Short mmCIF file of C-alpha atoms in Angstrom, two decimals:
data_model
loop_
_atom_site.label_atom_id
_atom_site.label_comp_id
_atom_site.label_asym_id
_atom_site.label_seq_id
_atom_site.Cartn_x
_atom_site.Cartn_y
_atom_site.Cartn_z
CA MET U 1 61.85 185.10 21.34
CA GLY U 2 63.50 182.75 23.94
CA VAL U 3 61.92 179.29 24.50
CA LEU U 4 62.04 179.90 28.21
CA GLN U 5 61.06 183.52 28.30
CA ASN U 6 57.69 183.42 29.85
CA ILE U 7 58.28 180.82 32.67
CA LYS U 8 59.28 181.52 36.28
CA PRO U 9 61.85 182.40 38.04
CA GLU U 10 62.29 184.49 34.93
CA THR U 11 65.84 185.76 35.82
CA VAL U 12 66.99 182.22 36.27
CA PHE U 13 65.82 180.77 33.21
CA ARG U 14 66.97 183.96 31.19
CA PHE U 15 70.37 183.12 32.31
CA PHE U 16 69.98 179.44 31.76
CA GLU U 17 68.95 179.87 28.20
CA LYS U 18 71.89 182.35 27.79
CA LEU U 19 74.17 179.68 28.89
CA CYS U 20 72.80 177.02 26.73
CA GLY U 21 73.41 179.26 23.59
CA ILE U 22 77.04 179.25 24.50
CA PRO U 23 79.17 176.07 23.67
CA HIS U 24 80.33 174.60 26.89
CA GLY U 25 81.38 171.17 26.74
CA SER U 26 84.25 169.97 28.99
CA SER U 27 87.51 171.25 27.86
CA ASP U 28 85.65 173.94 25.77
CA THR U 29 84.31 176.51 28.55
CA ASN U 30 86.40 179.56 27.49
CA LYS U 31 83.54 181.55 26.01
CA VAL U 32 81.52 180.93 29.37
CA SER U 33 84.31 182.03 31.46
CA GLU U 34 84.57 185.18 29.32
CA TYR U 35 80.91 185.61 29.60
CA LEU U 36 80.96 185.41 33.41
CA CYS U 37 83.73 188.11 33.50
CA GLU U 38 81.82 190.33 31.33
CA PHE U 39 78.87 189.95 33.41
CA ALA U 40 80.79 190.65 36.80
CA GLY U 41 82.32 193.85 35.05
CA LEU U 42 78.79 195.22 34.02
CA LYS U 43 77.61 194.74 37.65
CA ASN U 44 80.71 196.23 39.18
CA LEU U 45 81.62 193.05 40.97
CA VAL U 46 85.16 192.12 42.05
CA TYR U 47 86.16 189.03 39.90
CA GLU U 48 89.23 186.98 38.96
CA ARG U 49 89.79 184.21 36.39
CA ASP U 50 92.48 181.83 36.73
CA VAL U 51 94.57 180.18 33.83
CA LEU U 52 92.25 177.17 33.79
CA GLY U 53 89.21 179.26 33.36
CA ASN U 54 87.89 179.05 36.78
CA VAL U 55 85.94 182.40 37.65
CA ILE U 56 85.52 183.81 41.28
CA ILE U 57 83.00 186.69 41.63
CA LYS U 58 82.65 188.52 44.88
CA LYS U 59 79.42 190.36 45.99
CA PRO U 60 79.27 192.31 49.27
CA GLY U 61 76.55 191.48 51.87
CA THR U 62 73.27 193.36 51.55
CA GLN U 63 72.29 196.04 54.11
CA GLY U 64 72.39 194.49 57.56
CA TYR U 65 74.57 191.73 56.39
CA GLU U 66 77.87 193.52 55.74
CA GLN U 67 79.44 191.79 58.56
CA SER U 68 78.01 188.39 58.44
CA GLU U 69 80.13 185.42 57.71
CA PRO U 70 80.57 184.99 54.08
CA VAL U 71 79.29 181.91 52.03
CA ILE U 72 80.56 180.07 48.98
CA LEU U 73 78.03 179.57 46.07
CA GLN U 74 79.66 176.98 43.88
CA SER U 75 78.68 175.20 40.57
CA HIS U 76 80.61 174.10 37.59
CA ILE U 77 80.19 175.46 33.93
CA ASP U 78 80.94 172.50 31.82
CA MET U 79 78.42 169.97 30.59
CA VAL U 80 78.56 166.47 29.12
CA CYS U 81 77.99 166.66 25.40
CA GLU U 82 75.99 163.55 24.00
CA LYS U 83 73.79 163.67 21.10
CA GLU U 84 71.76 161.28 19.03
CA THR U 85 73.38 159.84 15.87
CA ASP U 86 71.14 161.85 13.34
CA CYS U 87 71.80 165.16 15.35
CA ASP U 88 73.74 167.97 13.38
CA ILE U 89 74.77 169.99 16.27
CA ASP U 90 78.51 170.72 16.58
CA PHE U 91 79.08 171.19 20.33
CA SER U 92 82.20 173.24 19.60
CA LYS U 93 80.29 175.80 17.61
CA ASP U 94 76.50 175.54 18.14
CA GLY U 95 74.17 176.25 21.04
CA LEU U 96 71.55 173.80 22.16
CA ARG U 97 68.17 173.68 20.76
CA LEU U 98 65.71 173.95 24.01
CA MET U 99 62.52 172.56 24.00
CA LEU U 100 59.49 173.23 26.54
CA SER U 101 57.02 170.74 27.00
CA GLY U 102 54.65 171.43 29.91
CA ASN U 103 56.70 171.38 32.98
CA GLU U 104 59.76 169.91 31.41
CA ILE U 105 62.89 171.42 29.71
CA SER U 106 64.88 169.26 27.39
CA ALA U 107 67.24 169.88 24.34
CA ASP U 108 66.50 168.49 20.82
CA LYS U 109 68.64 165.30 20.40
CA THR U 110 71.17 166.45 22.85
CA THR U 111 71.91 166.37 26.46
CA LEU U 112 70.64 169.52 28.22
CA GLY U 113 73.46 170.40 30.40
CA GLY U 114 71.06 170.98 33.49
CA ASP U 115 73.87 169.32 35.29
CA ASP U 116 75.20 171.99 36.09
CA GLY U 117 73.84 174.84 33.93
CA ILE U 118 70.89 175.37 36.41
CA GLY U 119 73.11 175.80 39.23
CA VAL U 120 75.12 178.43 37.31
CA ALA U 121 72.01 180.19 36.37
CA ILE U 122 70.73 180.31 39.90
CA MET U 123 74.04 181.78 41.23
CA LEU U 124 73.99 184.43 38.33
CA ALA U 125 70.36 185.44 39.08
CA ILE U 126 71.46 185.96 42.71
CA LEU U 127 74.61 188.01 41.72
CA ASP U 128 72.42 190.05 39.46
CA ALA U 129 69.53 190.73 41.78
CA GLU U 130 69.07 193.98 44.02
CA ASP U 131 66.47 192.72 46.37
CA ILE U 132 67.65 189.53 47.90
CA ALA U 133 69.01 189.52 51.50
CA HIS U 134 72.22 187.69 51.64
CA PRO U 135 75.69 187.70 53.49
CA PRO U 136 78.92 188.44 51.51
CA ILE U 137 79.02 185.83 48.59
CA GLU U 138 82.13 184.10 47.09
CA ALA U 139 80.67 182.59 43.79
CA VAL U 140 82.91 179.96 42.48
CA PHE U 141 82.39 178.80 38.72
CA THR U 142 84.74 175.86 38.07
CA VAL U 143 85.76 174.16 34.82
CA ASP U 144 85.98 170.65 33.78
CA GLU U 145 84.09 168.97 36.54
CA GLU U 146 82.82 166.24 34.22
CA ILE U 147 86.28 165.08 33.15
CA GLY U 148 87.73 164.80 36.66
CA MET U 149 87.02 167.94 38.52
CA LEU U 150 89.99 169.58 36.87
CA GLY U 151 89.02 173.16 37.72
CA ALA U 152 88.26 172.50 41.49
CA ALA U 153 91.64 170.61 41.56
CA GLY U 154 93.48 173.59 40.34
CA LEU U 155 91.76 176.14 42.15
CA ASP U 156 93.64 178.59 44.23
CA TYR U 157 91.58 178.33 47.53
CA SER U 158 93.54 181.09 49.39
CA LYS U 159 91.58 183.46 47.33
CA LEU U 160 88.31 182.39 49.33
CA SER U 161 87.87 183.13 53.11
CA ALA U 162 84.37 181.50 53.65
CA LYS U 163 84.08 178.53 55.80
CA ARG U 164 80.42 177.57 54.64
CA MET U 165 79.32 176.48 51.14
CA LEU U 166 76.09 176.02 49.14
CA ASN U 167 76.98 173.73 46.02
CA LEU U 168 74.14 173.75 43.48
CA ASP U 169 75.05 170.44 41.66
CA SER U 170 72.44 167.80 42.56
CA GLU U 171 69.72 166.52 40.63
CA GLU U 172 66.92 165.54 43.39
CA GLU U 173 64.81 168.16 44.78
CA GLY U 174 64.35 167.84 48.57
CA HIS U 175 67.75 165.78 49.08
CA LEU U 176 70.54 167.43 51.06
CA LEU U 177 73.90 165.95 50.19
CA VAL U 178 76.26 166.08 52.94
CA GLY U 179 78.93 163.47 51.73
CA CYS U 180 80.28 161.75 48.53
CA ALA U 181 82.83 159.32 47.07
CA GLY U 182 86.42 159.98 46.17
CA GLY U 183 87.33 159.14 42.60
CA ALA U 184 89.83 159.01 39.57
CA THR U 185 90.07 158.57 36.15
CA ALA U 186 92.33 155.49 35.05
CA VAL U 187 93.47 155.58 31.59
CA LEU U 188 94.81 152.03 30.55
CA ARG U 189 97.08 151.79 27.60
CA VAL U 190 97.29 148.54 25.77
CA PRO U 191 100.30 148.74 23.22
CA VAL U 192 99.40 147.08 20.01
CA GLU U 193 101.33 146.06 16.88
CA PHE U 194 99.75 146.67 13.37
CA GLU U 195 100.79 144.55 10.42
CA VAL U 196 99.92 143.95 6.62
CA PHE U 197 97.69 140.94 6.61
CA SER U 198 98.05 139.10 3.27
CA GLY U 199 95.53 136.57 2.36
CA SER U 200 91.89 135.88 2.30
CA TYR U 201 89.50 137.42 4.63
CA SER U 202 86.26 139.40 5.14
CA MET U 203 85.85 142.64 7.10
CA VAL U 204 83.02 143.24 9.40
CA LYS U 205 81.71 145.84 12.02
CA ILE U 206 80.42 144.53 15.00
CA THR U 207 78.29 146.89 17.18
CA VAL U 208 76.67 146.56 20.69
CA SER U 209 74.01 149.34 21.06
CA GLY U 210 70.77 150.07 23.05
CA VAL U 211 72.36 150.16 26.34
CA THR U 212 70.56 152.57 28.70
CA GLY U 213 73.57 154.43 29.76
CA GLY U 214 73.53 157.10 32.37
CA HIS U 215 75.65 158.75 34.96
CA SER U 216 78.15 156.33 36.34
CA GLY U 217 77.90 157.68 39.79
CA VAL U 218 74.31 158.19 39.91
CA GLU U 219 73.02 155.13 37.95
CA ILE U 220 75.89 152.54 38.45
CA ASN U 221 73.70 150.89 41.24
CA ARG U 222 71.21 149.99 38.68
CA GLN U 223 73.69 147.34 37.58
CA GLY U 224 72.86 147.63 33.94
CA ALA U 225 74.85 146.61 30.86
CA ASN U 226 78.15 148.29 29.59
CA ALA U 227 78.57 148.14 25.78
CA ALA U 228 82.40 147.69 25.88
CA LYS U 229 82.20 144.78 28.23
CA LEU U 230 79.50 143.13 26.42
CA LEU U 231 81.44 143.54 23.05
CA GLY U 232 84.63 142.10 24.92
CA ARG U 233 82.60 138.75 25.79
CA LEU U 234 81.49 138.43 22.28
CA MET U 235 84.75 138.92 20.80
CA LYS U 236 86.52 136.50 23.47
CA ALA U 237 83.81 133.89 22.10
CA LEU U 238 84.64 134.60 18.66
CA TYR U 239 88.41 134.51 18.96
CA ASP U 240 87.89 131.08 20.36
CA ARG U 241 85.91 129.81 17.74
CA THR U 242 87.66 131.24 14.50
CA THR U 243 90.67 133.57 13.44
CA VAL U 244 89.99 137.36 13.92
CA ARG U 245 91.94 140.44 13.96
CA PHE U 246 90.97 143.74 15.26
CA VAL U 247 91.41 146.87 12.89
CA GLU U 248 90.04 149.45 15.41
CA LEU U 249 87.69 149.67 18.43
CA HIS U 250 85.70 152.77 19.63
CA GLY U 251 82.92 153.44 22.15
CA GLY U 252 81.96 156.19 24.70
CA MET U 253 82.90 159.75 24.94
CA LYS U 254 83.14 160.38 28.80
CA ASP U 255 84.67 158.12 31.45
CA ASN U 256 81.85 158.91 33.79
CA VAL U 257 79.12 157.89 31.51
CA ILE U 258 77.99 154.17 31.27
CA MET U 259 78.62 153.33 27.63
CA LYS U 260 75.76 152.93 25.60
CA GLU U 261 77.39 151.84 22.43
CA ALA U 262 80.71 150.14 21.26
CA SER U 263 81.89 148.81 18.08
CA THR U 264 84.91 147.13 16.24
CA GLN U 265 86.03 146.68 12.79
CA CYS U 266 87.66 143.48 12.21
CA ILE U 267 88.64 140.83 9.75
CA LEU U 268 87.72 137.26 9.63
CA VAL U 269 90.26 134.92 8.07
CA GLU U 270 88.32 131.72 7.79
CA GLU U 271 85.75 131.46 5.01
CA ASP U 272 83.09 130.26 7.49
CA GLY U 273 83.97 133.19 9.79
CA GLU U 274 80.91 135.20 9.03
CA GLU U 275 78.65 132.09 9.68
CA LYS U 276 80.26 131.63 13.01
CA LEU U 277 80.01 135.22 14.00
CA ASN U 278 76.21 135.28 13.22
CA GLU U 279 75.63 132.32 15.21
CA LEU U 280 77.39 133.83 18.14
CA VAL U 281 75.68 137.13 17.88
CA GLU U 282 72.38 135.44 18.00
CA GLN U 283 73.44 133.21 20.89
CA TYR U 284 75.06 136.27 22.82
CA LEU U 285 72.06 138.54 22.25
CA GLN U 286 69.94 135.91 24.07
CA ILE U 287 72.23 135.92 26.65
CA TYR U 288 72.50 139.53 27.08
CA GLN U 289 68.83 140.01 27.12
CA ASN U 290 68.58 137.39 29.59
CA GLU U 291 70.92 139.04 31.93
CA TYR U 292 70.09 142.80 31.34
CA GLY U 293 66.34 142.62 30.03
CA LYS U 294 65.04 144.71 32.88
CA THR U 295 67.72 147.21 32.88
CA ASP U 296 68.46 147.51 29.05
CA GLU U 297 65.52 146.64 27.19
CA GLN U 298 66.68 148.22 23.93
CA LEU U 299 70.01 146.19 23.96
CA ALA U 300 71.02 145.00 20.42
CA VAL U 301 74.04 143.45 18.57
CA SER U 302 74.34 143.89 15.01
CA VAL U 303 76.88 142.93 12.25
CA GLU U 304 77.55 144.90 9.10
CA VAL U 305 79.87 143.38 6.17
CA LEU U 306 82.05 146.09 5.17
CA VAL U 307 84.27 143.94 2.69
CA PRO U 308 82.77 140.80 1.38
CA TRP U 309 85.03 137.68 1.45
CA ARG U 310 87.99 138.11 -0.72
CA LYS U 311 91.02 136.04 -1.74
CA ARG U 312 94.59 137.27 -2.06
CA ALA U 313 94.01 140.65 -0.52
CA GLU U 314 95.94 142.86 1.84
CA MET U 315 94.83 144.86 4.88
CA VAL U 316 96.36 146.67 7.90
CA CYS U 317 95.22 145.14 11.12
CA MET U 318 96.50 144.21 14.52
CA SER U 319 98.67 141.18 14.99
CA HIS U 320 97.30 137.96 16.42
CA ALA U 321 98.82 138.58 19.91
CA SER U 322 97.53 142.00 20.08
CA THR U 323 93.96 141.24 19.26
CA ARG U 324 94.13 138.68 21.99
CA HIS U 325 95.77 141.28 24.47
CA VAL U 326 92.88 143.62 23.84
CA ILE U 327 90.36 141.33 24.25
CA ASP U 328 91.78 139.73 27.50
CA VAL U 329 91.77 143.31 28.85
CA LEU U 330 88.06 143.97 27.84
CA VAL U 331 87.08 140.65 29.58
CA ALA U 332 89.23 140.96 32.59
CA LEU U 333 88.77 144.81 33.48
CA PRO U 334 86.53 145.19 36.26
CA ASN U 335 83.37 147.15 35.99
CA GLY U 336 80.25 148.18 37.64
CA VAL U 337 79.47 147.79 41.38
CA GLN U 338 82.40 146.42 43.43
CA CYS U 339 81.19 146.84 46.95
CA MET U 340 78.07 148.14 48.82
CA SER U 341 78.53 150.09 52.07
CA ARG U 342 78.55 148.37 55.28
CA ASP U 343 77.40 151.47 57.28
CA ILE U 344 74.62 153.10 54.91
CA GLU U 345 71.93 151.03 53.52
CA GLY U 346 71.85 151.07 49.75
CA LEU U 347 74.97 153.12 49.23
CA VAL U 348 77.36 151.81 46.51
CA GLN U 349 80.64 152.11 48.35
CA SER U 350 83.10 151.36 45.42
CA SER U 351 82.75 150.87 41.59
CA LEU U 352 84.32 151.22 38.32
CA ASN U 353 82.87 152.39 34.87
CA LEU U 354 84.61 151.57 31.60
CA GLY U 355 83.47 154.90 29.74
CA ILE U 356 85.95 155.08 26.84
CA ILE U 357 87.73 152.76 24.36
CA LYS U 358 89.32 153.94 21.42
CA THR U 359 92.21 153.11 19.04
CA LEU U 360 95.16 155.16 18.47
CA ASP U 361 97.07 153.70 15.46
CA GLY U 362 100.40 154.37 13.89
CA ASN U 363 102.66 152.87 11.13
CA ALA U 364 103.49 149.73 12.97
CA GLN U 365 102.85 150.58 16.55
CA GLY U 366 99.58 151.77 18.21
CA ASN U 367 97.71 151.73 21.42
CA VAL U 368 94.23 150.90 22.48
CA LEU U 369 93.04 153.06 25.36
CA LEU U 370 90.59 152.29 28.15
CA CYS U 371 89.31 154.89 30.25
CA SER U 372 87.56 154.03 33.67
CA SER U 373 85.99 156.08 36.31
CA VAL U 374 86.92 154.79 39.76
CA ARG U 375 85.02 155.69 42.70
CA SER U 376 84.88 154.93 46.36
CA SER U 377 83.85 156.33 49.62
CA VAL U 378 86.85 154.48 51.23
CA SER U 379 90.23 155.78 50.02
CA SER U 380 92.02 152.34 50.34
CA GLU U 381 89.46 150.58 48.30
CA LYS U 382 89.91 153.23 45.51
CA GLU U 383 93.63 152.62 45.45
CA GLU U 384 93.11 148.84 45.43
CA LEU U 385 91.00 148.91 42.40
CA ILE U 386 93.59 151.24 40.60
CA GLU U 387 96.10 148.64 41.38
CA ARG U 388 93.98 145.84 39.80
CA ILE U 389 93.89 147.98 36.70
CA LYS U 390 97.61 148.42 36.68
CA SER U 391 98.14 144.74 37.42
CA ILE U 392 95.91 143.87 34.05
CA ALA U 393 97.97 146.42 32.21
CA ASP U 394 101.43 144.77 33.22
CA LEU U 395 100.08 141.23 32.07
CA VAL U 396 99.91 142.82 28.51
CA GLY U 397 102.91 145.26 28.47
CA GLY U 398 100.78 148.26 29.14
CA ASP U 399 100.54 151.04 31.57
CA VAL U 400 97.89 153.28 33.49
CA THR U 401 97.89 156.91 33.82
CA ILE U 402 95.92 158.34 36.80
CA ARG U 403 94.14 161.91 36.21
CA GLY U 404 91.45 163.69 37.88
CA ASP U 405 92.14 162.20 41.29
CA TYR U 406 89.86 163.74 44.17
CA PRO U 407 89.21 162.81 47.57
CA ALA U 408 86.12 161.63 49.24
CA TRP U 409 83.88 164.28 51.15
CA GLU U 410 83.57 162.90 54.47
CA TYR U 411 80.16 163.18 56.51
CA LYS U 412 80.44 165.73 59.47
CA GLN U 413 78.75 164.61 62.54
CA GLU U 414 77.99 168.22 63.51
CA SER U 415 76.94 170.60 60.83
CA LYS U 416 75.29 174.08 61.70
CA LEU U 417 74.59 174.55 57.97
CA ARG U 418 72.93 171.14 57.54
CA GLU U 419 70.72 171.75 60.54
CA LEU U 420 69.61 175.26 59.34
CA MET U 421 68.83 174.16 55.87
CA THR U 422 66.91 171.03 57.27
CA ASP U 423 64.97 173.45 59.57
CA ILE U 424 64.08 175.98 56.70
CA TYR U 425 63.06 173.14 54.42
CA GLN U 426 60.60 171.60 56.99
CA THR U 427 59.31 175.09 57.56
CA MET U 428 58.70 175.94 54.11
CA TYR U 429 57.52 172.61 52.88
CA GLY U 430 56.07 170.73 55.89
CA LYS U 431 58.32 167.83 55.81
CA LYS U 432 62.04 167.06 56.31
CA PRO U 433 64.47 166.83 53.48
CA VAL U 434 66.45 163.53 52.75
CA VAL U 435 69.69 163.77 54.08
CA GLU U 436 72.19 161.61 52.38
CA VAL U 437 75.53 160.67 51.40
CA ILE U 438 76.18 159.67 47.68
CA HIS U 439 78.34 157.59 45.52
CA ALA U 440 78.65 160.19 42.61
CA GLY U 441 81.65 162.50 43.00
CA LEU U 442 81.25 166.17 43.94
CA GLU U 443 83.63 169.05 43.85
CA CYS U 444 82.75 169.44 47.73
CA GLY U 445 85.41 167.02 48.54
CA LEU U 446 88.15 169.15 46.99
CA PHE U 447 86.75 172.11 48.64
CA SER U 448 86.50 170.35 51.98
CA ASP U 449 89.96 169.07 51.46
CA ALA U 450 91.40 172.43 50.82
CA ILE U 451 89.42 174.62 53.32
CA SER U 452 89.86 173.47 56.90
CA GLY U 453 86.44 173.35 58.91
CA LEU U 454 84.36 173.76 55.80
CA ASP U 455 80.54 173.22 56.40
CA CYS U 456 79.01 172.30 52.96
CA VAL U 457 75.68 170.98 51.62
CA SER U 458 74.80 170.16 48.04
CA TYR U 459 71.36 170.39 46.60
CA GLY U 460 69.48 171.24 43.54
CA PRO U 461 66.29 170.77 41.48
CA TRP U 462 64.87 167.50 39.79
CA ILE U 463 66.90 166.77 36.64
CA TYR U 464 66.12 163.42 35.13
CA ASP U 465 68.42 161.14 32.85
CA ILE U 466 71.39 163.54 33.08
CA HIS U 467 74.37 162.93 30.76
CA THR U 468 71.86 161.37 28.04
CA THR U 469 69.68 162.79 25.32
CA LYS U 470 66.71 162.14 27.44
CA GLU U 471 67.63 164.70 30.03
CA ARG U 472 64.78 166.78 31.43
CA LEU U 473 64.60 169.50 33.92
CA LEU U 474 61.56 170.32 35.89
CA VAL U 475 60.41 174.04 35.82
CA ASP U 476 58.35 174.00 38.99
CA SER U 477 61.27 172.34 40.83
CA VAL U 478 63.51 175.16 39.80
CA GLN U 479 61.15 177.76 41.11
CA ARG U 480 60.99 175.86 44.58
CA VAL U 481 64.74 175.72 44.68
CA TRP U 482 65.29 179.26 43.76
CA GLU U 483 62.83 180.33 46.77
CA TYR U 484 64.62 177.78 48.99
CA THR U 485 67.81 179.29 48.08
CA ILE U 486 66.86 182.88 48.68
CA GLU U 487 65.36 181.84 52.17
CA VAL U 488 68.47 180.00 53.14
CA LEU U 489 70.57 183.21 52.27
CA LYS U 490 68.27 185.35 54.19
CA CYS U 491 68.69 183.20 57.35
CA MET U 492 72.63 183.25 57.13
CA LYS U 493 72.72 186.44 58.96
#
């Protein structure tokens, strides 16, 4: 028996639970693409799957709507895979363990994937239904949205004819999104030299943890901590007081998730190095708590001694110069809110998020990669931020690779779809929806860039703490969004 079996809308939650049982992390959505094709085949619907895994399913208009203008329904099928350290789920093989508590759906010790699994489920329920009035539908299921909108970037838009689109990838019920920032992922490569250190040393692991984290587009305006940036500050202070060499660094899994934890293994080559380190940890923890106590209450810095002080031993580690280069990049790399909009009050205009840091080592040469999500509603500002990252890379002999570049979705002064959906919402709920432009990236920008004259609105049910293990989806909100979507389709005749 399914966990969500007896809650409404039953068909929507049946599809959502089915999706949650199929591994579908970014870059691992093949099984979901196969499932969508199987579904379309069973329903005798025209469908097409491209080489990336994007799936388009077309359904004719219902009686009386056969000649109506078509509409695109669009969601992405990949999810951000985050889990607690003691969780045994393997995202490449296992489904999620869903939990229902009152009005909230969550997953046991993992992200839920409500972003955008619930949008996919609503679309499937509409395609499955025989009693919902609607114009011809072009249902577009894209892949790898969470790692740079790669599916939407590679979609063949000539397969679509509609000039209006409902995007079901928003997390605040009652909000109609009609514009968003453009963005890109900037991967900075710092080349490092590894060498055999011979002498006396101790080896420690330093970890910054307890950062709240969250979606870098939705929650960057909280201006909370980033674990890698805090680690960089601490390591700069340690480097200035004693001799330290990096062995490796690690932190984060997704460039668009604010980093919750970052760590380094390093060697200290002075006998009082551990004492100095512990003093600095105590000092900087107080600094961090003073700066981020309101946004990151659980912030912590810990030290684990991996190898006690030993004499005349050998260890492969980064050279002195390479260690300094990595520290300099960590400290200098811009991060967080860079500029607020001068036109829309409270809107973040430009930001960066250092979401991943990892060490790729070789025999003598290796690399430290730092992946940042860059966003801006102003294309020139986005390019300027990328140039700043490239300049930092130049200073240490590194380079920057840009991937997942997507355009901003510009606000339309006139939108029949926006007016229609606003009127329907006010009629159904007795109040106007919030119509807004957001800083987070949406695939609507790519669709609008590719389809001339596209009229588009994004919306969805309440989902809290997306991209974290605290993610919750509200049942009654899904019911209302389902009813609202049905009414919008009905009025598209």
